[in-house]
Amino acid sequence: MYSLPSSEFAARRRAVMDAIGEDGIAIFVAPPARTRSNDTAYRYRPSSDILYLSGFREAETVLVLAPGHGDGEFAMFVPSRDPLHEMWEGRRAGPEGARANYAADAAFAIDELDAVLPRYLQGRKTLYYTLGNDSAFDARVTGWMNKLRHRRNAPPAAPGSLADARDIVHELRVFKSAAELDLMRAAARLSSQAHVLAMEQCRPGMHEYELQAIIEYHFRRHGAEFPAYTTIVGGGANATILHYTENRDRLEADQVVLIDAGCELSFYAGDITRSFPVSGKFTPAQRDVYQAVLEVQIAAIEDVRPGVAYNILQQNTARRLTQALIDLGLLRGPLDELVAAEKYKKYYPHNVGHWLGIDVHDVGSYYDPQGRWRALRPAMVLTIEPGIYITHDDEDAPVELRGLGIRIEDNIVVTETGYENMTIDCPKQIAQIEERIGTA
Ligand code: GLY
Ligand code: MN
Ligand code: MN
């Protein structure tokens, strides 16, 4: 399920080819599947850059962009058709399918790589290839380069310089097209619905994994290929472990449960966090912390508009959270000094958010080419997700606040005039949440 028109993939490849020029060649490699245990593999997640450039999903594929090449400028090397393999492991497109369905100008079996790829490298000045992901493939690339350099009966024809194709592709990926935004809205909607179901079905005595199951059932039932990341369901002190994924414990009536879950729909991620009282009613202390985080989160979303530098979002959030931590009795001292000394990091150790897209922590620089924090521009998508986490053994914290983690996370698109909250349907006001918990 990756429903974008082929013209969109073609436009993306065109943009990359225009950036690298006719002296350049770019190579993208989809890794093999990984073993999970003995002889069974993890379900394969297609390579994000190859998805972005072609929609192709098979492992062990190489995509080549060689602008203006006589044999066609878009070549693919893919697993070959093999009835026995396909009977056991699933269908393959094969080179013919790559040409017919993925618009490759030329397509080959992956086994032909050594024989054919040097033809594409030959005579190009710059090779755009990412070193360091796969040392065996790196060695093959250097082998082809050496062969082209040390030819006996012809002048050297190896690219003389190496660049990283990620700089080009990942910059393109920072800005989402209208069709991508539609897919992301659908992922956001499905993710929101799943959170609501978890709120409605939550009861004291349930286990964290039951809420995980409710959420992931909804994702898969509506066609999401995967959760976009491992679902986090942490009750009480478990919510203070930022990437808690054991999801094994019983949920008690006096706890707040933090759920960070999003689906990957059409290979675009949703990424939502909600925190709510297992019993359906916050204690006064929990309520104070929740309301503080909520106000900071809403203020951060209100900061989103074109021209605002990314670090301003971070700085404003750190300052507002520091004030909240003072008000809650968790930090003591003058605001400016506490902010300067980054004392908030004890309770808020992460950033305000991240790019969101085909990868949940989506690619793309947070800096401009001059090395300054970049300004937001329309069609960027980011999360806003402040939190406060108070560990169970924090002797500086009031007893009633210990073992409490609150994070609230939404998915935001920068628009021409400000922002659009794609996860607006997921309740977060205290009254809205409390009236839903345990009602199903
Ligand atoms: N779910 C990972 C994150 O919020 O960044
Ligand atoms: Mn998240
Ligand atoms: Mn996130």
Short mmCIF file of C-alpha atoms and ligand atoms in Angstrom, two decimals:
data_model
loop_
_atom_site.label_atom_id
_atom_site.label_comp_id
_atom_site.label_asym_id
_atom_site.label_seq_id
_atom_site.Cartn_x
_atom_site.Cartn_y
_atom_site.Cartn_z
CA MET A 1 0.00 0.00 0.00
CA TYR A 2 1.88 3.04 -1.20
CA SER A 3 -0.57 5.05 -3.12
CA LEU A 4 1.31 7.87 -4.75
CA PRO A 5 1.12 8.54 -8.48
CA SER A 6 4.13 7.39 -10.48
CA SER A 7 4.56 10.99 -11.62
CA GLU A 8 5.48 11.90 -8.05
CA PHE A 9 8.27 9.33 -7.92
CA ALA A 10 9.47 10.51 -11.33
CA ALA A 11 9.53 14.12 -10.11
CA ARG A 12 11.58 13.13 -7.06
CA ARG A 13 14.12 11.28 -9.22
CA ARG A 14 14.24 14.27 -11.57
CA ALA A 15 15.00 16.57 -8.64
CA VAL A 16 17.85 14.32 -7.49
CA MET A 17 19.22 14.01 -11.02
CA ASP A 18 19.06 17.76 -11.56
CA ALA A 19 21.04 18.21 -8.35
CA ILE A 20 23.78 15.71 -9.22
CA GLY A 21 24.05 16.67 -12.90
CA GLU A 22 25.30 14.66 -15.86
CA ASP A 23 28.75 14.29 -14.28
CA GLY A 24 27.23 12.51 -11.32
CA ILE A 25 25.86 9.11 -10.52
CA ALA A 26 23.94 8.13 -7.40
CA ILE A 27 23.65 4.63 -5.96
CA PHE A 28 21.12 3.63 -3.29
CA VAL A 29 21.22 0.23 -1.62
CA ALA A 30 18.37 -1.61 0.12
CA PRO A 31 19.85 -3.92 2.76
CA PRO A 32 19.02 -7.61 3.14
CA ALA A 33 16.44 -8.80 5.68
CA ARG A 34 17.78 -9.34 9.22
CA THR A 35 17.68 -12.57 11.13
CA ARG A 36 15.37 -12.48 14.14
CA SER A 37 16.15 -15.93 15.47
CA ASN A 38 17.91 -18.94 14.01
CA ASP A 39 16.58 -19.09 10.45
CA THR A 40 13.63 -16.69 10.66
CA ALA A 41 13.84 -13.05 9.69
CA TYR A 42 12.28 -9.85 10.97
CA ARG A 43 9.54 -8.64 8.68
CA TYR A 44 11.30 -6.47 6.14
CA ARG A 45 10.86 -2.71 6.30
CA PRO A 46 11.72 -1.28 2.88
CA SER A 47 14.57 1.17 2.59
CA SER A 48 13.17 4.67 3.08
CA ASP A 49 15.20 6.36 0.34
CA ILE A 50 14.39 3.66 -2.21
CA LEU A 51 10.72 3.90 -1.25
CA TYR A 52 10.92 7.65 -1.68
CA LEU A 53 12.54 7.44 -5.11
CA SER A 54 10.60 4.53 -6.58
CA GLY A 55 8.04 2.96 -4.22
CA PHE A 56 9.99 -0.31 -4.57
CA ARG A 57 9.92 -2.45 -1.43
CA GLU A 58 12.09 -5.51 -1.92
CA ALA A 59 15.28 -6.20 0.01
CA GLU A 60 18.69 -6.40 -1.68
CA THR A 61 17.89 -3.92 -4.36
CA VAL A 62 20.15 -1.27 -5.84
CA LEU A 63 18.77 1.87 -7.43
CA VAL A 64 20.99 3.90 -9.76
CA LEU A 65 20.44 7.41 -11.04
CA ALA A 66 22.81 8.37 -13.85
CA PRO A 67 21.44 11.51 -15.50
CA GLY A 68 21.64 11.41 -19.28
CA HIS A 69 23.10 7.89 -19.43
CA GLY A 70 22.75 6.27 -22.86
CA ASP A 71 21.27 3.06 -21.45
CA GLY A 72 18.64 5.02 -19.53
CA GLU A 73 19.19 7.24 -16.53
CA PHE A 74 17.18 5.25 -13.98
CA ALA A 75 18.43 1.70 -13.47
CA MET A 76 17.39 -0.88 -10.93
CA PHE A 77 19.07 -4.09 -9.84
CA VAL A 78 16.50 -6.31 -8.17
CA PRO A 79 16.14 -9.89 -6.94
CA SER A 80 15.45 -12.11 -9.92
CA ARG A 81 12.25 -14.07 -10.38
CA ASP A 82 12.60 -17.53 -8.86
CA PRO A 83 9.56 -19.81 -8.60
CA LEU A 84 10.94 -21.84 -5.71
CA HIS A 85 11.97 -18.79 -3.70
CA GLU A 86 8.70 -17.04 -4.46
CA MET A 87 6.73 -20.10 -3.35
CA TRP A 88 8.39 -19.90 0.07
CA GLU A 89 9.05 -16.20 0.58
CA GLY A 90 6.70 -14.23 -1.61
CA ARG A 91 6.41 -12.58 -4.98
CA ARG A 92 9.15 -10.64 -6.63
CA ALA A 93 8.88 -8.01 -9.33
CA GLY A 94 12.02 -9.11 -11.13
CA PRO A 95 13.70 -6.86 -13.69
CA GLU A 96 10.66 -7.00 -15.92
CA GLY A 97 8.38 -5.83 -13.12
CA ALA A 98 10.85 -3.08 -12.22
CA ARG A 99 10.58 -1.75 -15.77
CA ALA A 100 6.84 -2.23 -16.14
CA ASN A 101 5.63 -1.13 -12.71
CA TYR A 102 8.38 1.08 -11.30
CA ALA A 103 9.35 2.96 -14.45
CA ALA A 104 12.97 1.81 -14.50
CA ASP A 105 14.61 2.68 -17.83
CA ALA A 106 16.80 -0.37 -17.42
CA ALA A 107 16.55 -3.20 -14.91
CA PHE A 108 18.78 -6.14 -14.12
CA ALA A 109 18.97 -9.05 -11.75
CA ILE A 110 20.94 -8.11 -8.65
CA ASP A 111 23.41 -10.88 -9.55
CA GLU A 112 24.42 -8.83 -12.58
CA LEU A 113 25.62 -5.91 -10.47
CA ASP A 114 29.36 -6.61 -10.82
CA ALA A 115 29.03 -7.08 -14.55
CA VAL A 116 26.81 -4.07 -15.26
CA LEU A 117 27.28 -1.36 -12.67
CA PRO A 118 30.77 -0.30 -13.85
CA ARG A 119 29.11 0.69 -17.13
CA TYR A 120 27.14 3.30 -15.21
CA LEU A 121 30.09 4.49 -13.16
CA GLN A 122 32.38 4.83 -16.12
CA GLY A 123 33.19 8.39 -17.05
CA ARG A 124 31.22 10.02 -14.24
CA LYS A 125 33.08 12.55 -12.12
CA THR A 126 31.25 12.27 -8.81
CA LEU A 127 29.81 9.19 -7.17
CA TYR A 128 27.00 9.87 -4.71
CA TYR A 129 27.06 6.92 -2.38
CA THR A 130 26.72 6.57 1.39
CA LEU A 131 29.73 4.83 2.91
CA GLY A 132 29.45 3.01 6.20
CA ASN A 133 26.05 1.36 6.07
CA ASP A 134 27.27 -1.93 4.67
CA SER A 135 30.99 -2.64 4.65
CA ALA A 136 30.67 -5.54 2.20
CA PHE A 137 28.90 -3.28 -0.29
CA ASP A 138 31.45 -0.50 0.35
CA ALA A 139 34.16 -2.98 -0.65
CA ARG A 140 32.36 -3.79 -3.88
CA VAL A 141 32.07 -0.11 -4.72
CA THR A 142 35.78 0.45 -4.16
CA GLY A 143 36.49 -2.66 -6.24
CA TRP A 144 34.54 -1.23 -9.21
CA MET A 145 36.26 2.12 -8.77
CA ASN A 146 39.71 0.53 -8.74
CA LYS A 147 38.96 -1.49 -11.84
CA LEU A 148 37.87 1.62 -13.72
CA ARG A 149 40.93 3.52 -12.51
CA HIS A 150 43.50 0.92 -13.48
CA ARG A 151 42.35 -0.11 -16.90
CA ARG A 152 45.17 -1.50 -19.11
CA ASN A 153 43.76 -0.66 -22.50
CA ALA A 154 41.78 2.49 -21.83
CA PRO A 155 42.22 5.71 -19.88
CA PRO A 156 41.04 5.84 -16.24
CA ALA A 157 37.30 6.33 -16.02
CA ALA A 158 36.46 6.11 -12.33
CA PRO A 159 34.65 8.94 -10.56
CA GLY A 160 37.31 11.06 -8.82
CA SER A 161 35.15 12.28 -6.00
CA LEU A 162 32.71 10.81 -3.59
CA ALA A 163 29.69 12.64 -2.19
CA ASP A 164 26.77 11.62 -0.04
CA ALA A 165 23.44 11.27 -1.83
CA ARG A 166 21.67 11.67 1.51
CA ASP A 167 22.40 15.39 1.50
CA ILE A 168 20.24 15.74 -1.60
CA VAL A 169 17.50 13.19 -0.99
CA HIS A 170 17.03 13.97 2.68
CA GLU A 171 16.70 17.67 2.00
CA LEU A 172 13.93 16.89 -0.50
CA ARG A 173 12.26 14.65 2.07
CA VAL A 174 12.00 17.50 4.59
CA PHE A 175 9.29 19.11 2.44
CA LYS A 176 6.15 17.09 1.93
CA SER A 177 4.02 17.25 -1.23
CA ALA A 178 0.25 17.64 -1.13
CA ALA A 179 -0.12 13.90 -1.78
CA GLU A 180 2.32 13.05 1.02
CA LEU A 181 0.46 15.33 3.41
CA ASP A 182 -2.76 13.49 2.59
CA LEU A 183 -1.07 10.19 3.47
CA MET A 184 0.31 11.70 6.66
CA ARG A 185 -3.13 13.01 7.64
CA ALA A 186 -4.49 9.49 7.18
CA ALA A 187 -1.68 8.05 9.35
CA ALA A 188 -2.36 10.74 11.96
CA ARG A 189 -6.10 10.00 11.94
CA LEU A 190 -5.62 6.26 12.37
CA SER A 191 -3.10 6.84 15.14
CA SER A 192 -5.49 9.25 16.89
CA GLN A 193 -8.35 6.76 16.74
CA ALA A 194 -6.17 4.07 18.29
CA HIS A 195 -5.34 6.33 21.24
CA VAL A 196 -9.01 7.05 21.79
CA LEU A 197 -9.78 3.32 21.79
CA ALA A 198 -7.07 2.77 24.38
CA MET A 199 -8.53 5.52 26.58
CA GLU A 200 -12.03 4.13 26.23
CA GLN A 201 -11.04 0.54 27.02
CA CYS A 202 -8.60 1.27 29.82
CA ARG A 203 -9.48 -0.18 33.25
CA PRO A 204 -7.45 -0.54 36.44
CA GLY A 205 -5.97 -4.04 36.57
CA MET A 206 -5.38 -4.27 32.84
CA HIS A 207 -1.85 -4.83 31.68
CA GLU A 208 0.20 -2.44 29.61
CA TYR A 209 0.35 -5.00 26.79
CA GLU A 210 -3.44 -5.05 26.55
CA LEU A 211 -3.50 -1.37 25.65
CA GLN A 212 -0.67 -2.02 23.20
CA ALA A 213 -2.75 -4.79 21.61
CA ILE A 214 -5.85 -2.57 21.32
CA ILE A 215 -3.78 0.06 19.56
CA GLU A 216 -1.89 -2.24 17.22
CA TYR A 217 -5.03 -4.19 16.35
CA HIS A 218 -6.60 -0.97 15.17
CA PHE A 219 -3.52 -0.08 13.11
CA ARG A 220 -3.30 -3.41 11.34
CA ARG A 221 -7.03 -3.78 10.92
CA HIS A 222 -7.06 -0.58 8.94
CA GLY A 223 -4.20 -1.49 6.70
CA ALA A 224 -1.19 -0.01 8.46
CA GLU A 225 1.84 -2.10 7.55
CA PHE A 226 3.53 -1.67 10.90
CA PRO A 227 3.54 0.47 14.00
CA ALA A 228 5.90 3.31 13.06
CA TYR A 229 8.06 2.38 16.10
CA THR A 230 7.72 0.06 19.06
CA THR A 231 4.61 1.06 20.98
CA ILE A 232 5.29 2.48 24.43
CA VAL A 233 2.71 1.86 27.16
CA GLY A 234 4.10 2.80 30.57
CA GLY A 235 2.07 3.03 33.74
CA GLY A 236 3.32 4.98 36.78
CA ALA A 237 7.10 5.02 37.05
CA ASN A 238 7.42 3.11 33.77
CA ALA A 239 6.35 6.32 32.06
CA THR A 240 9.58 7.95 33.23
CA ILE A 241 11.62 5.55 31.06
CA LEU A 242 11.60 7.40 27.77
CA HIS A 243 11.78 4.40 25.47
CA TYR A 244 10.02 1.87 27.73
CA THR A 245 8.77 -0.94 25.50
CA GLU A 246 8.46 -3.95 27.80
CA ASN A 247 4.77 -3.12 28.29
CA ARG A 248 4.50 -5.94 30.79
CA ASP A 249 3.12 -4.48 34.03
CA ARG A 250 -0.32 -4.21 35.55
CA LEU A 251 -1.93 -0.78 35.45
CA GLU A 252 -3.04 0.45 38.84
CA ALA A 253 -5.88 2.85 39.60
CA ASP A 254 -3.61 5.52 41.05
CA GLN A 255 -1.30 5.65 38.02
CA VAL A 256 -1.07 7.82 34.96
CA VAL A 257 -0.32 5.74 31.87
CA LEU A 258 1.78 7.21 29.08
CA ILE A 259 1.14 5.82 25.60
CA ASP A 260 3.42 6.75 22.72
CA ALA A 261 2.13 5.01 19.61
CA GLY A 262 1.72 5.74 15.95
CA CYS A 263 1.05 3.71 12.86
CA GLU A 264 2.98 3.52 9.66
CA LEU A 265 0.38 3.84 6.94
CA SER A 266 1.49 3.79 3.33
CA PHE A 267 4.99 4.07 4.81
CA TYR A 268 4.33 7.39 6.50
CA ALA A 269 4.51 7.64 10.28
CA GLY A 270 2.13 8.92 12.88
CA ASP A 271 3.71 9.65 16.27
CA ILE A 272 1.32 10.53 19.09
CA THR A 273 1.75 10.52 22.85
CA ARG A 274 -1.07 10.82 25.33
CA SER A 275 -0.92 10.44 29.11
CA PHE A 276 -4.06 9.77 31.12
CA PRO A 277 -5.18 8.52 34.53
CA VAL A 278 -5.92 4.79 34.61
CA SER A 279 -8.88 5.37 36.94
CA GLY A 280 -10.41 8.06 34.74
CA LYS A 281 -9.62 10.88 37.16
CA PHE A 282 -6.31 12.65 37.72
CA THR A 283 -5.27 13.19 41.34
CA PRO A 284 -4.80 16.92 42.07
CA ALA A 285 -1.01 16.50 41.90
CA GLN A 286 -1.11 14.58 38.61
CA ARG A 287 -3.51 17.13 37.23
CA ASP A 288 -1.16 20.01 38.00
CA VAL A 289 1.72 18.37 36.15
CA TYR A 290 -0.52 17.36 33.24
CA GLN A 291 -1.98 20.84 32.88
CA ALA A 292 1.51 22.37 32.98
CA VAL A 293 2.78 20.10 30.21
CA LEU A 294 -0.38 20.69 28.18
CA GLU A 295 0.00 24.46 28.35
CA VAL A 296 3.65 24.26 27.31
CA GLN A 297 2.77 21.91 24.47
CA ILE A 298 0.01 24.18 23.17
CA ALA A 299 2.30 27.21 23.41
CA ALA A 300 4.98 25.36 21.42
CA ILE A 301 2.46 24.46 18.72
CA GLU A 302 1.39 28.11 18.60
CA ASP A 303 5.04 29.03 17.98
CA VAL A 304 5.07 27.03 14.73
CA ARG A 305 5.00 29.22 11.64
CA PRO A 306 7.23 29.99 8.68
CA GLY A 307 10.39 31.86 9.58
CA VAL A 308 10.68 30.67 13.17
CA ALA A 309 14.09 29.11 13.71
CA TYR A 310 13.95 25.54 14.93
CA ASN A 311 15.98 26.27 18.06
CA ILE A 312 13.51 28.96 19.08
CA LEU A 313 10.92 26.22 19.54
CA GLN A 314 13.41 24.38 21.72
CA GLN A 315 14.42 27.43 23.73
CA ASN A 316 10.88 28.64 24.31
CA THR A 317 9.83 25.17 25.43
CA ALA A 318 12.78 24.78 27.79
CA ARG A 319 12.01 28.16 29.36
CA ARG A 320 8.30 27.52 29.73
CA LEU A 321 8.91 24.09 31.19
CA THR A 322 11.43 25.53 33.63
CA GLN A 323 8.83 27.98 34.86
CA ALA A 324 6.36 25.11 35.19
CA LEU A 325 8.90 23.07 37.15
CA ILE A 326 9.40 26.02 39.52
CA ASP A 327 5.63 26.39 39.96
CA LEU A 328 5.32 22.67 40.67
CA GLY A 329 8.03 22.83 43.35
CA LEU A 330 10.43 20.66 41.37
CA LEU A 331 13.06 23.32 40.74
CA ARG A 332 14.07 26.21 42.98
CA GLY A 333 15.89 29.39 41.98
CA PRO A 334 15.72 32.27 39.52
CA LEU A 335 14.24 31.31 36.14
CA ASP A 336 17.10 32.72 34.03
CA GLU A 337 19.74 30.92 36.05
CA LEU A 338 17.90 27.62 35.95
CA VAL A 339 17.42 27.90 32.19
CA ALA A 340 21.06 28.86 31.61
CA ALA A 341 22.22 25.92 33.71
CA GLU A 342 19.79 23.62 31.87
CA LYS A 343 18.38 22.39 35.18
CA TYR A 344 15.19 21.41 33.37
CA LYS A 345 17.07 18.51 31.82
CA LYS A 346 16.59 16.49 34.99
CA TYR A 347 12.86 16.40 34.27
CA TYR A 348 12.79 17.10 30.51
CA PRO A 349 15.83 15.45 28.97
CA HIS A 350 14.79 15.35 25.30
CA ASN A 351 14.07 17.82 22.51
CA VAL A 352 10.77 19.49 21.71
CA GLY A 353 10.24 17.32 18.64
CA HIS A 354 11.64 16.05 15.38
CA TRP A 355 10.89 15.85 11.66
CA LEU A 356 8.26 13.28 10.81
CA GLY A 357 7.72 11.43 7.53
CA ILE A 358 8.73 8.11 6.02
CA ASP A 359 10.93 7.63 9.07
CA VAL A 360 9.42 8.43 12.44
CA HIS A 361 12.52 10.42 13.32
CA ASP A 362 12.60 11.66 9.79
CA VAL A 363 15.76 12.52 7.96
CA GLY A 364 16.89 15.99 7.01
CA SER A 365 19.09 18.56 8.62
CA TYR A 366 17.99 20.86 11.42
CA TYR A 367 20.60 23.34 10.17
CA ASP A 368 20.84 25.53 7.11
CA PRO A 369 23.85 25.34 4.75
CA GLN A 370 25.61 28.01 6.84
CA GLY A 371 25.36 25.82 9.91
CA ARG A 372 22.68 27.91 11.63
CA TRP A 373 19.49 26.42 13.01
CA ARG A 374 17.14 26.43 10.07
CA ALA A 375 13.87 28.36 9.92
CA LEU A 376 10.60 26.54 9.55
CA ARG A 377 9.05 26.66 6.09
CA PRO A 378 5.70 25.52 4.71
CA ALA A 379 5.29 21.76 4.11
CA MET A 380 7.72 20.73 6.82
CA VAL A 381 6.21 18.23 9.25
CA LEU A 382 7.37 17.93 12.83
CA THR A 383 6.27 16.61 16.19
CA ILE A 384 5.80 18.79 19.25
CA GLU A 385 6.24 16.66 22.35
CA PRO A 386 7.32 18.24 25.63
CA GLY A 387 7.18 16.14 28.76
CA ILE A 388 7.95 16.04 32.47
CA TYR A 389 9.26 12.82 34.02
CA ILE A 390 9.65 12.42 37.78
CA THR A 391 11.35 9.18 38.79
CA HIS A 392 10.06 7.10 41.71
CA ASP A 393 13.22 7.74 43.75
CA ASP A 394 13.53 11.51 43.25
CA GLU A 395 13.97 12.75 46.78
CA ASP A 396 13.83 16.37 45.65
CA ALA A 397 10.27 15.90 44.38
CA PRO A 398 7.09 16.05 46.45
CA VAL A 399 6.12 12.46 47.30
CA GLU A 400 2.81 12.68 45.45
CA LEU A 401 4.62 13.51 42.20
CA ARG A 402 7.13 10.65 42.24
CA GLY A 403 6.78 7.92 39.63
CA LEU A 404 4.95 10.13 37.16
CA GLY A 405 5.67 10.70 33.47
CA ILE A 406 3.63 13.01 31.28
CA ARG A 407 4.30 13.62 27.59
CA ILE A 408 1.87 15.06 25.06
CA GLU A 409 2.79 14.75 21.41
CA ASP A 410 1.10 15.98 18.25
CA ASN A 411 2.02 15.98 14.55
CA ILE A 412 2.21 19.41 13.01
CA VAL A 413 2.52 20.66 9.43
CA VAL A 414 3.96 24.10 8.83
CA THR A 415 1.54 26.03 6.59
CA GLU A 416 1.89 29.37 4.77
CA THR A 417 0.39 31.22 7.70
CA GLY A 418 1.15 29.04 10.70
CA TYR A 419 0.44 25.40 11.30
CA GLU A 420 -2.04 22.58 10.93
CA ASN A 421 -2.32 20.06 13.75
CA MET A 422 -2.85 16.72 12.00
CA THR A 423 -3.57 14.96 15.29
CA ILE A 424 -6.15 17.44 16.51
CA ASP A 425 -8.74 14.64 16.77
CA CYS A 426 -6.83 12.98 19.58
CA PRO A 427 -8.20 14.45 22.83
CA LYS A 428 -5.79 16.09 25.22
CA GLN A 429 -7.76 18.56 27.33
CA ILE A 430 -8.30 17.14 30.83
CA ALA A 431 -12.09 17.19 30.64
CA GLN A 432 -12.08 15.55 27.18
CA ILE A 433 -9.79 12.78 28.35
CA GLU A 434 -11.46 12.10 31.68
CA GLU A 435 -14.87 11.73 30.11
CA ARG A 436 -13.60 9.01 27.77
CA ILE A 437 -11.56 6.74 30.01
CA GLY A 438 -13.10 3.37 30.71
CA THR A 439 -16.33 4.09 28.83
CA ALA A 440 -16.10 1.19 26.38
N1 GLY B 1 7.98 7.75 19.47
C1 GLY B 1 9.27 8.27 19.40
C2 GLY B 1 9.27 9.69 19.61
O1 GLY B 1 8.30 10.26 20.09
O2 GLY B 1 10.18 10.37 19.27
MN MN B 2 6.35 9.53 20.06
MN MN B 3 8.15 11.76 18.51
#
